[in-house]
Tab-separated table of C-alpha atoms in Angstrom:
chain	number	residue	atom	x	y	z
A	698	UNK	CA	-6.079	19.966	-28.358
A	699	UNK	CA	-8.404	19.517	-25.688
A	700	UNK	CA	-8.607	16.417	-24.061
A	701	UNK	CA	-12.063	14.751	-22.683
A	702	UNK	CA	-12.111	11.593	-21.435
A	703	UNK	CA	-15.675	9.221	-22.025
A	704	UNK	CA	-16.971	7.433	-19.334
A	705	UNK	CA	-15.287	3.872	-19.805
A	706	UNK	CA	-11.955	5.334	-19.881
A	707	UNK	CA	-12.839	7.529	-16.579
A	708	UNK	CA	-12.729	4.134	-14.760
A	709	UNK	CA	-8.963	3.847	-15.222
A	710	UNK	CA	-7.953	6.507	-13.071
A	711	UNK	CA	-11.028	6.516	-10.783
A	712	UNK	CA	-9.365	9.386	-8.348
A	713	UNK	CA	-9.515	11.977	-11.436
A	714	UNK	CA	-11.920	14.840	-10.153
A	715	UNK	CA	-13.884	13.879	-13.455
A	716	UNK	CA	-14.463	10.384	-12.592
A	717	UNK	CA	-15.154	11.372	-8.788
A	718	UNK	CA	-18.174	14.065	-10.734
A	719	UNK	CA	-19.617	11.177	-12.604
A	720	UNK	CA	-19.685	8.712	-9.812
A	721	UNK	CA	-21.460	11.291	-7.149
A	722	UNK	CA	-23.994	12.318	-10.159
A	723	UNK	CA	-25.416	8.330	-9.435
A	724	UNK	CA	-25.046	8.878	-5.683
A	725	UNK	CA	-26.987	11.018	-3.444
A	726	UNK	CA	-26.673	9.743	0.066
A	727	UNK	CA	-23.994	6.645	0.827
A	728	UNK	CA	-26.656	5.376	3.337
A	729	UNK	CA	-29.698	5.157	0.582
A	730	UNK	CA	-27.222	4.047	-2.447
A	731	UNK	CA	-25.517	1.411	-0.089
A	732	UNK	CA	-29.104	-0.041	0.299
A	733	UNK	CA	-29.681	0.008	-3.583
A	734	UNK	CA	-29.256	-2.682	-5.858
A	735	UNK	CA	-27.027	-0.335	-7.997
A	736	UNK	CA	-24.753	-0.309	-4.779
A	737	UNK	CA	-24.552	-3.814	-4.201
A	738	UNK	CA	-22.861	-4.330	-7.480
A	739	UNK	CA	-20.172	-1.598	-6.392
A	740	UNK	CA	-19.930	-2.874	-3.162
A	741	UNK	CA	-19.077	-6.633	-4.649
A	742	UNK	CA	-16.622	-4.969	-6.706
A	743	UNK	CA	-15.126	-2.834	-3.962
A	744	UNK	CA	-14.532	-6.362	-2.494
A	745	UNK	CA	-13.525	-7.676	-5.647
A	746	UNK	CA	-10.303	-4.612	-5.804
A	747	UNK	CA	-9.656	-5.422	-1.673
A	748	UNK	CA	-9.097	-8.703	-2.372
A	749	UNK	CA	-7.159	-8.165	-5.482
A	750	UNK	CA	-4.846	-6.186	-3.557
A	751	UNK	CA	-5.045	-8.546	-0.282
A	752	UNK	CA	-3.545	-11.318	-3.164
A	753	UNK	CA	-1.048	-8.998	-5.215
A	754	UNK	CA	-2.921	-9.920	-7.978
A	755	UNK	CA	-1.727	-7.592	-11.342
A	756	UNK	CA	-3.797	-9.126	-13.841
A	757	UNK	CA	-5.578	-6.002	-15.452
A	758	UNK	CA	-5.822	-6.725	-19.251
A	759	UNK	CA	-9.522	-6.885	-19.029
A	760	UNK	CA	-10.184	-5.018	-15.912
A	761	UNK	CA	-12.052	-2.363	-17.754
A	762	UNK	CA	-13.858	-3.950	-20.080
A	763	UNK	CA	-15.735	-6.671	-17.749
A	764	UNK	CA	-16.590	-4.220	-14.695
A	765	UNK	CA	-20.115	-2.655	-14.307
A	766	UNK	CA	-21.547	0.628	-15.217
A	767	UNK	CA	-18.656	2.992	-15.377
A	768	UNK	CA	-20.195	5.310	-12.553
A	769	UNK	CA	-20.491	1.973	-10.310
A	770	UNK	CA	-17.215	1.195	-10.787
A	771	UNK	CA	-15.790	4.476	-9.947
A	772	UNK	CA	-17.613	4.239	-6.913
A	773	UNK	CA	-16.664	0.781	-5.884
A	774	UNK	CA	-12.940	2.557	-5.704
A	775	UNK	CA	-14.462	4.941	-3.141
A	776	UNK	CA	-16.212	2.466	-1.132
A	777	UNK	CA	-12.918	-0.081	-1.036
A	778	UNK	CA	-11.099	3.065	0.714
A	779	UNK	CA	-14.170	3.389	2.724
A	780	UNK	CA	-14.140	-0.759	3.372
A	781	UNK	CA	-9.918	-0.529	4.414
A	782	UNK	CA	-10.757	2.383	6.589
A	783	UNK	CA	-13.646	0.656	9.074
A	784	UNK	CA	-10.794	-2.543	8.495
A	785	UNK	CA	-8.360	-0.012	10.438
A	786	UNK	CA	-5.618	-2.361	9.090
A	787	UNK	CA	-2.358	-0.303	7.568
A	788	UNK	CA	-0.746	-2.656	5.932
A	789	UNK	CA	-4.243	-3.556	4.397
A	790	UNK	CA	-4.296	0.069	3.186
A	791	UNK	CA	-1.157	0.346	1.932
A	792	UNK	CA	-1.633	-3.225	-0.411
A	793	UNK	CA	-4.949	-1.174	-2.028
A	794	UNK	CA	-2.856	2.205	-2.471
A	795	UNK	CA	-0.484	-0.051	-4.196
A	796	UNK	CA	-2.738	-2.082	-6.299
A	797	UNK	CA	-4.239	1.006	-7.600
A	798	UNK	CA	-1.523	2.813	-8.490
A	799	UNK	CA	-0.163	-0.130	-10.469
A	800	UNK	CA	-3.884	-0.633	-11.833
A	801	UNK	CA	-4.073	3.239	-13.053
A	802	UNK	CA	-0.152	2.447	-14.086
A	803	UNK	CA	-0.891	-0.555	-16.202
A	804	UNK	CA	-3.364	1.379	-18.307
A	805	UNK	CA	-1.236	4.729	-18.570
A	806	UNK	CA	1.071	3.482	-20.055
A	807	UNK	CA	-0.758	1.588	-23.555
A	808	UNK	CA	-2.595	5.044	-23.576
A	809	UNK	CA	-2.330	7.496	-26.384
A	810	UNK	CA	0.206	10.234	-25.781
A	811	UNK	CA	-2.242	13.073	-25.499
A	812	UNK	CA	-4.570	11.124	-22.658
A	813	UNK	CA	-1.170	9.881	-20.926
A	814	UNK	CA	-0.063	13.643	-20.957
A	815	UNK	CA	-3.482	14.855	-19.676
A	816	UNK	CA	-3.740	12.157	-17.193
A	817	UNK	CA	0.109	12.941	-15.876
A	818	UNK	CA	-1.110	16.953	-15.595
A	819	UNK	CA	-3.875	16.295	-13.650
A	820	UNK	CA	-1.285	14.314	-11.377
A	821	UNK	CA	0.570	17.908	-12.018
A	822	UNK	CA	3.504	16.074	-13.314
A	823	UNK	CA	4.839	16.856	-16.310
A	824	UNK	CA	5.307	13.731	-18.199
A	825	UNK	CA	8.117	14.362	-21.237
A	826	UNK	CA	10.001	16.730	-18.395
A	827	UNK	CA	13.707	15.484	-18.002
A	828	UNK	CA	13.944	17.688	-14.938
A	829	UNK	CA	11.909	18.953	-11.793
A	830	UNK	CA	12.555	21.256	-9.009
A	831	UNK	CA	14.155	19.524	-6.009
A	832	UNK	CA	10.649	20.448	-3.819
A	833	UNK	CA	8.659	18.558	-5.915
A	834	UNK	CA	10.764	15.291	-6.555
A	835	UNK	CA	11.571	15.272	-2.647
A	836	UNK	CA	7.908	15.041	-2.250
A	837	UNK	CA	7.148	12.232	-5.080
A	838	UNK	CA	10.808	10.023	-4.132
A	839	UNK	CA	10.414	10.773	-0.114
A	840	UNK	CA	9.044	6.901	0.034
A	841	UNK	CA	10.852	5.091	-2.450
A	842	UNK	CA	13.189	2.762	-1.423
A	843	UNK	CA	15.804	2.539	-3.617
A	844	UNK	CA	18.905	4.193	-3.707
A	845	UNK	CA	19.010	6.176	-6.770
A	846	UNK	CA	16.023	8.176	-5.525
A	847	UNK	CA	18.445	9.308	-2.784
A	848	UNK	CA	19.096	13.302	-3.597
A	849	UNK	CA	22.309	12.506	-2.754
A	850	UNK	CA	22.736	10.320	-5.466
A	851	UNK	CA	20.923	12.345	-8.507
A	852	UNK	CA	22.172	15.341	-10.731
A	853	UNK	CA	21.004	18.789	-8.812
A	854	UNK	CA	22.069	21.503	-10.466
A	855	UNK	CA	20.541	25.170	-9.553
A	856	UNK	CA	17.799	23.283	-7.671
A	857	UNK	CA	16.622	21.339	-10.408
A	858	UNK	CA	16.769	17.379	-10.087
A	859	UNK	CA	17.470	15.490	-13.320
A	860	UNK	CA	14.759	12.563	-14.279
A	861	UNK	CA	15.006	9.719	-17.042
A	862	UNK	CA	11.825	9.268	-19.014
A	863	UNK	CA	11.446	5.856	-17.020
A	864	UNK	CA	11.759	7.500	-13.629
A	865	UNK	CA	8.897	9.958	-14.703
A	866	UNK	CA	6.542	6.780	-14.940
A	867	UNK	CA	7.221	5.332	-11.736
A	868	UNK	CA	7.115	8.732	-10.444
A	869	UNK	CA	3.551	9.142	-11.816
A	870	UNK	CA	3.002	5.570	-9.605
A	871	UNK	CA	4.151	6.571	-6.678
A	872	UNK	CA	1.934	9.896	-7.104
A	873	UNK	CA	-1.292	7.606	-7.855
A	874	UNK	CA	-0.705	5.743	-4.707
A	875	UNK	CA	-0.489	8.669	-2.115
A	876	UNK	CA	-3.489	9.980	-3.764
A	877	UNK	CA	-5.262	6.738	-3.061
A	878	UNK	CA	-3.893	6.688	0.502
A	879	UNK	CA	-4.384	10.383	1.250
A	880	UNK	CA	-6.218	10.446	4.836
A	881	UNK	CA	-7.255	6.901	5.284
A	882	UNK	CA	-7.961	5.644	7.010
A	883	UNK	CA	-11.045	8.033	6.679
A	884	UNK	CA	-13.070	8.583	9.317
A	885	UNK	CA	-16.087	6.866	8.695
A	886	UNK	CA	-19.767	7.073	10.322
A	887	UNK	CA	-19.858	4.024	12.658
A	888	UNK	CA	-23.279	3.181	11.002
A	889	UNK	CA	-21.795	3.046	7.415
A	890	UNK	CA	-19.120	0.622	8.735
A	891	UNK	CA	-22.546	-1.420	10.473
A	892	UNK	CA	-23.577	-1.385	7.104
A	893	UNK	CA	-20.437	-2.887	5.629
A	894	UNK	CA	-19.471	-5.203	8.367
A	895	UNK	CA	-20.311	-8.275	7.050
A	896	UNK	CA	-17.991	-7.569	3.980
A	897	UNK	CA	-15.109	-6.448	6.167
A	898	UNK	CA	-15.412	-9.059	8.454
A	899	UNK	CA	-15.099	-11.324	5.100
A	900	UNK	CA	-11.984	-9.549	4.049
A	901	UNK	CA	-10.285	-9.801	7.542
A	902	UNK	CA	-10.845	-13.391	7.599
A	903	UNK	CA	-9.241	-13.601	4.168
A	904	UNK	CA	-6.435	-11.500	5.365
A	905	UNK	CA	-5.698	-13.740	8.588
A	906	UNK	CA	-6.248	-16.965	6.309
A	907	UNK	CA	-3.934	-15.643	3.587
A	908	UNK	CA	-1.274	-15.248	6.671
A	909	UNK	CA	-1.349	-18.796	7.477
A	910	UNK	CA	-0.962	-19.736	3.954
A	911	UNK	CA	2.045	-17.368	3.364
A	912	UNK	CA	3.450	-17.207	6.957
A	913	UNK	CA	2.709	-21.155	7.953
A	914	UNK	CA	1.754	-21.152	11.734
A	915	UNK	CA	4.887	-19.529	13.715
A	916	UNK	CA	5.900	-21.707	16.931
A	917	UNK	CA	7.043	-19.504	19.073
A	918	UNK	CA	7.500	-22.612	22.042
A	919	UNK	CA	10.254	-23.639	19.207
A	920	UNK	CA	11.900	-19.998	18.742
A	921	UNK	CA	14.630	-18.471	21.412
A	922	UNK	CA	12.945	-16.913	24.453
A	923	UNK	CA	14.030	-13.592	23.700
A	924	UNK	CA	12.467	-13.875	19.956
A	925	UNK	CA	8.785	-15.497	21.304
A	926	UNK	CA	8.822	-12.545	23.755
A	927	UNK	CA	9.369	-9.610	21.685
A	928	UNK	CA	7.080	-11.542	18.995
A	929	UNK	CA	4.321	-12.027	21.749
A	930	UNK	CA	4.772	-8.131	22.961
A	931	UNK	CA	4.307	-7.116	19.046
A	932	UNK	CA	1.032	-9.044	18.828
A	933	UNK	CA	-0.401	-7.565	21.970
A	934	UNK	CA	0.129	-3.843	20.294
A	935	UNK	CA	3.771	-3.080	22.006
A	936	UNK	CA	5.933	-0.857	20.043
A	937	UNK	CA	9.091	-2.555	20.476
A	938	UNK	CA	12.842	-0.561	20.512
A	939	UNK	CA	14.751	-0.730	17.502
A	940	UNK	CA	17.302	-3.014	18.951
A	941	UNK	CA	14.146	-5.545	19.418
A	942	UNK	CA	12.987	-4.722	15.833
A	943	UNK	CA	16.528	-5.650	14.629
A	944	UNK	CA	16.504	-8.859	16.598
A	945	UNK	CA	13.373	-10.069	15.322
A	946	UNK	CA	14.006	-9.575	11.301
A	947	UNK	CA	17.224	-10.277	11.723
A	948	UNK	CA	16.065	-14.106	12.952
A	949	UNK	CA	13.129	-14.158	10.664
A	950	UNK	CA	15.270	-13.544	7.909
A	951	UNK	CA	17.990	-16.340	9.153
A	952	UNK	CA	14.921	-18.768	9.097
A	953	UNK	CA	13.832	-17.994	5.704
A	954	UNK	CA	11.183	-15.534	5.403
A	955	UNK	CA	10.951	-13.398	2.704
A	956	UNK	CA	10.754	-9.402	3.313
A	957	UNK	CA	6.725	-8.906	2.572
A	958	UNK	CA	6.449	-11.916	4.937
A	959	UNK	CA	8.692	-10.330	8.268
A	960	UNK	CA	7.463	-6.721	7.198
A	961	UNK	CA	3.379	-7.776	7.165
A	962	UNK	CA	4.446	-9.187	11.257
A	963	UNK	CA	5.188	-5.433	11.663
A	964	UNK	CA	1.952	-4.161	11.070
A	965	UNK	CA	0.798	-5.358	14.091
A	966	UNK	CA	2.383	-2.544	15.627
A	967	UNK	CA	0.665	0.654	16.567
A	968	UNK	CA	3.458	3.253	14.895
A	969	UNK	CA	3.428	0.603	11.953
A	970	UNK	CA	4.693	2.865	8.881
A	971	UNK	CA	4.462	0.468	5.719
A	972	UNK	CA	7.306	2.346	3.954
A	973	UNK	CA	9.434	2.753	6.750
A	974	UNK	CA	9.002	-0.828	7.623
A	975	UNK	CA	9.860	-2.408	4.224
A	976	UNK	CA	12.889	0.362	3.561
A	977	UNK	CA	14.203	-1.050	7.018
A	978	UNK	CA	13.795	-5.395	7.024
A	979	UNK	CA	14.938	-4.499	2.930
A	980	UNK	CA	18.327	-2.755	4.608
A	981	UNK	CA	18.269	-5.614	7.357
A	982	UNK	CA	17.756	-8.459	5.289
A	983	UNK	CA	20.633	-7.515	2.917
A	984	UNK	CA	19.458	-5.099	-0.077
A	985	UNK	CA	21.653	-2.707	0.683
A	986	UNK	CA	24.487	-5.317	0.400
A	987	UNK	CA	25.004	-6.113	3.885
A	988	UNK	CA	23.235	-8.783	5.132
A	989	UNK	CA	22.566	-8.782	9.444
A	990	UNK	CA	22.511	-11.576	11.720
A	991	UNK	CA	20.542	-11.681	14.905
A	992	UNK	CA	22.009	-10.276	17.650
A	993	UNK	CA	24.075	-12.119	20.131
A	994	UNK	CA	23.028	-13.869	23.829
A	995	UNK	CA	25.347	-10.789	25.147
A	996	UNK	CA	24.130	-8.152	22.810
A	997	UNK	CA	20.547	-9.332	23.794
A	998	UNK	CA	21.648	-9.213	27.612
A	999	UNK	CA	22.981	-5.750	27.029
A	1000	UNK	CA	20.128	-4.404	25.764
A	1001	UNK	CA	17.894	-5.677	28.337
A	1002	UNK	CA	15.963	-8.335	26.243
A	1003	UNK	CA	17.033	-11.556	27.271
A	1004	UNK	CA	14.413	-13.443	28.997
A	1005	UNK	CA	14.127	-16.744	30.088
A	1006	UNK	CA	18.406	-16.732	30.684
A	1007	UNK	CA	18.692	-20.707	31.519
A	1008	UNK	CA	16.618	-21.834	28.448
């Protein structure tokens, strides 16, 4: 049976090439519909989804059902990628790839089987399979954390990796949110990011607000030379060695910060990696059943970051 889905249920899964059809149908130029009063309600939602995600907010009972016009809130998706992207900020972009997969998630999975199966197929996942070639499970479990995503640690048997029916949904996730993330951040026209300053500049002052709340202001004149200096050379864009990186969860965890907290510090950096960055303060801070404490005054010395020596 053939499977079309209306308008209202398009807005679910807003990166389907059919809701991406109906959405440009409404929009001609992003310069003339931005000026619009049609795109000022997508733009206020587009805020409305950044912030969302900014807050890890996963309330989405009624998501559908109180947005605008269905093609206006398809395009408020595309213009909160377009929003993140003039932001520039990665972790930023990684909390909106994550709040949409687990947006497009929530719904999936009260759906009917025939839409979830035609959704999943679109995502060219298959989703009663109970296996997949290694290729394509390497490519959907390369960034989750976990252990039992390891290959290592899964049943491969003539190139074929074995899946549970509960590992095909978070599978399905994890497929949502690259989509989401593919290419951003986009390169935008500078004068569509003009346009939309005023609402990132909003967001950005949420974000560095929302740090205070979570983070509380870090003293660094009360932390350990060493630790204010690497801390200091991570703020002022300094990829630091992986020694330094090491020394500084390692303490933030000893202090009590949580994982999100010492892993959003991180994406300061320019090679920040979200994935790579929570997979390693997770190992550091003792998920994989070892928990780390900081380095040593000699270790420090021997790697050459010990500063301030008398202090």
């Amino acid at each position: 049976m053939d499977i079309v889905l209306d308008r209202k249920e398009l807005t679910k899964y807003p990166f389907l090439k059919e809701s991406q059809q109906l959405a440009s149908q409404h929009v001609e130029s992003l310069e003339a519909f931005l000026a619009s009063s049609a795109g000022n309600v997508a733009l206020e939602r587009a805020k409305e989804r950044i912030i969302a995600a900014l807050r890890f907010r996963r309330d989405f009972q009624d998501d559908a059902a109180r947005g605008p016009a269905p093609e206006l809130e398809i395009a408020s998706y595309a213009l909160a990628r377009i929003i993140v992207s003039c932001i520039g900020d990665r972790s930023l972009i990684d909390r909106l790839a994550r709040y949409e997969s687990d947006r497009s998630s929530f719904f999936l999975a009260a759906e009917e089987p025939e839409v979830r199966r035609f959704v999943a197929l679109r995502l060219q996942i298959d989703p009663d399979a109970r296996s997949m070639p290694v290729t394509d499970y390497v490519e959907l479990a390369a960034r989750l954390r976990d252990n039992r995503w390891r290959l290592v640690n899964r049943d491969v048997n003539q190139g074929v990796v074995g899946v549970e029916p509960g590992e095909i949904d978070e599978l399905i996730r994890e497929r949502i949110r690259t989509i989401v993330a593919d290419n951003l951040p986009l390169r935008v026209p500078g004068g569509i990011c003009e346009t939309l300053a005023a609402v990132a500049s909003e967001i950005t002052a949420l974000q560095q607000q929302q740090a205070l709340e979570e983070f509380g202001e870090i003293r660094e004149e009360a932390f350990p030379p060493c630790i204010a200096s690497l801390l200091q050379a991570l703020t002022a864009g300094t990829n630091l060695t992986h020694m330094g990186r090491f020394a500084i969860t390692s303490f933030l965890h000893t202090i009590g910060m949580n994982i999100a907290q010492i892993a959003e510090i991180f994406a300061q950096a320019p090679d920040f990696d979200p994935d790579m960055t929570m997979y390693q303060v997770e190992h550091i801070s003792g998920r994989g059943g070892t928990e780390y404490t900081p380095p040593s005054c000699i270790t420090m010395r021997t790697f050459g970051l010990c500063v301030n020596r008398d202090k």
